[in-house]
Amino acid sequence: MIKERTFLAIKPDGVQRGYVSEIIGRFEKKGFKLVGLKQLIPSKQLAQDHYGVHRERPFFKELVEFISSGPVVAMIWEGEGVILSARKLIGATKPLEAEPGTIRGDLAIDIGRNIIHGSDGEETAKFEINLWFNQDEICDWEISDYEWRAEN
């Protein structure tokens, strides 16, 4: 199995509304492995770097202000196809367009308060993981029943 990794962040609205355990549980139940986890209030600089691709857009300042307004739970998840699967579990960016059963479809209020961020591709995931985590904060470990899972 190719070990693919993705970056996810439960945004301040998700933390404040008490959805951390529910969101983590959805990824665990899917069979993905949590290899990085921390809670922090992002600095303005971290927020600006994270949303740098949107720097010229009119909503950039709002994104930076919101993500740095309170605690964020930053995570690295690992598994086969984890980037695409995470995007499906998260749902559409606009909660009104997100399917029921997705995190945003079930829990999010509006586009400005959409609970969670997930990397949209392999290069973005690598960039975001390196931006939010130091190498010594990533735990490489093996799931005890990995061989059983892989065979079934």
mmCIF file of N, CA, C and O in Angstrom, residues 39 45 50 70 77 112:
data_model
loop_
_atom_site.group_PDB
_atom_site.id
_atom_site.type_symbol
_atom_site.label_atom_id
_atom_site.label_comp_id
_atom_site.label_asym_id
_atom_site.label_seq_id
_atom_site.Cartn_x
_atom_site.Cartn_y
_atom_site.Cartn_z
ATOM 1 N N GLN A 39 -3.499 21.024 18.726
ATOM 2 C CA GLN A 39 -4.438 22.134 18.790
ATOM 3 C C GLN A 39 -3.629 23.410 19.001
ATOM 4 O O GLN A 39 -2.707 23.435 19.811
ATOM 5 N N GLN A 45 0.492 35.106 10.601
ATOM 6 C CA GLN A 45 1.445 34.716 9.561
ATOM 7 C C GLN A 45 1.166 33.303 9.056
ATOM 8 O O GLN A 45 1.172 33.052 7.854
ATOM 9 N N HIS A 50 -0.950 29.836 4.910
ATOM 10 C CA HIS A 50 -1.869 28.747 4.579
ATOM 11 C C HIS A 50 -2.802 29.130 3.432
ATOM 12 O O HIS A 50 -3.033 28.342 2.518
ATOM 13 N N GLY A 70 -9.459 31.601 16.835
ATOM 14 C CA GLY A 70 -9.659 30.670 17.938
ATOM 15 C C GLY A 70 -8.921 29.371 17.682
ATOM 16 O O GLY A 70 -8.178 29.240 16.712
ATOM 17 N N TRP A 77 -3.542 12.785 8.350
ATOM 18 C CA TRP A 77 -4.130 11.456 8.224
ATOM 19 C C TRP A 77 -3.414 10.706 7.113
ATOM 20 O O TRP A 77 -3.012 11.297 6.117
ATOM 21 N N GLY A 112 -18.629 30.611 5.140
ATOM 22 C CA GLY A 112 -17.653 31.244 6.016
ATOM 23 C C GLY A 112 -17.429 30.491 7.310
ATOM 24 O O GLY A 112 -16.473 30.761 8.036
#
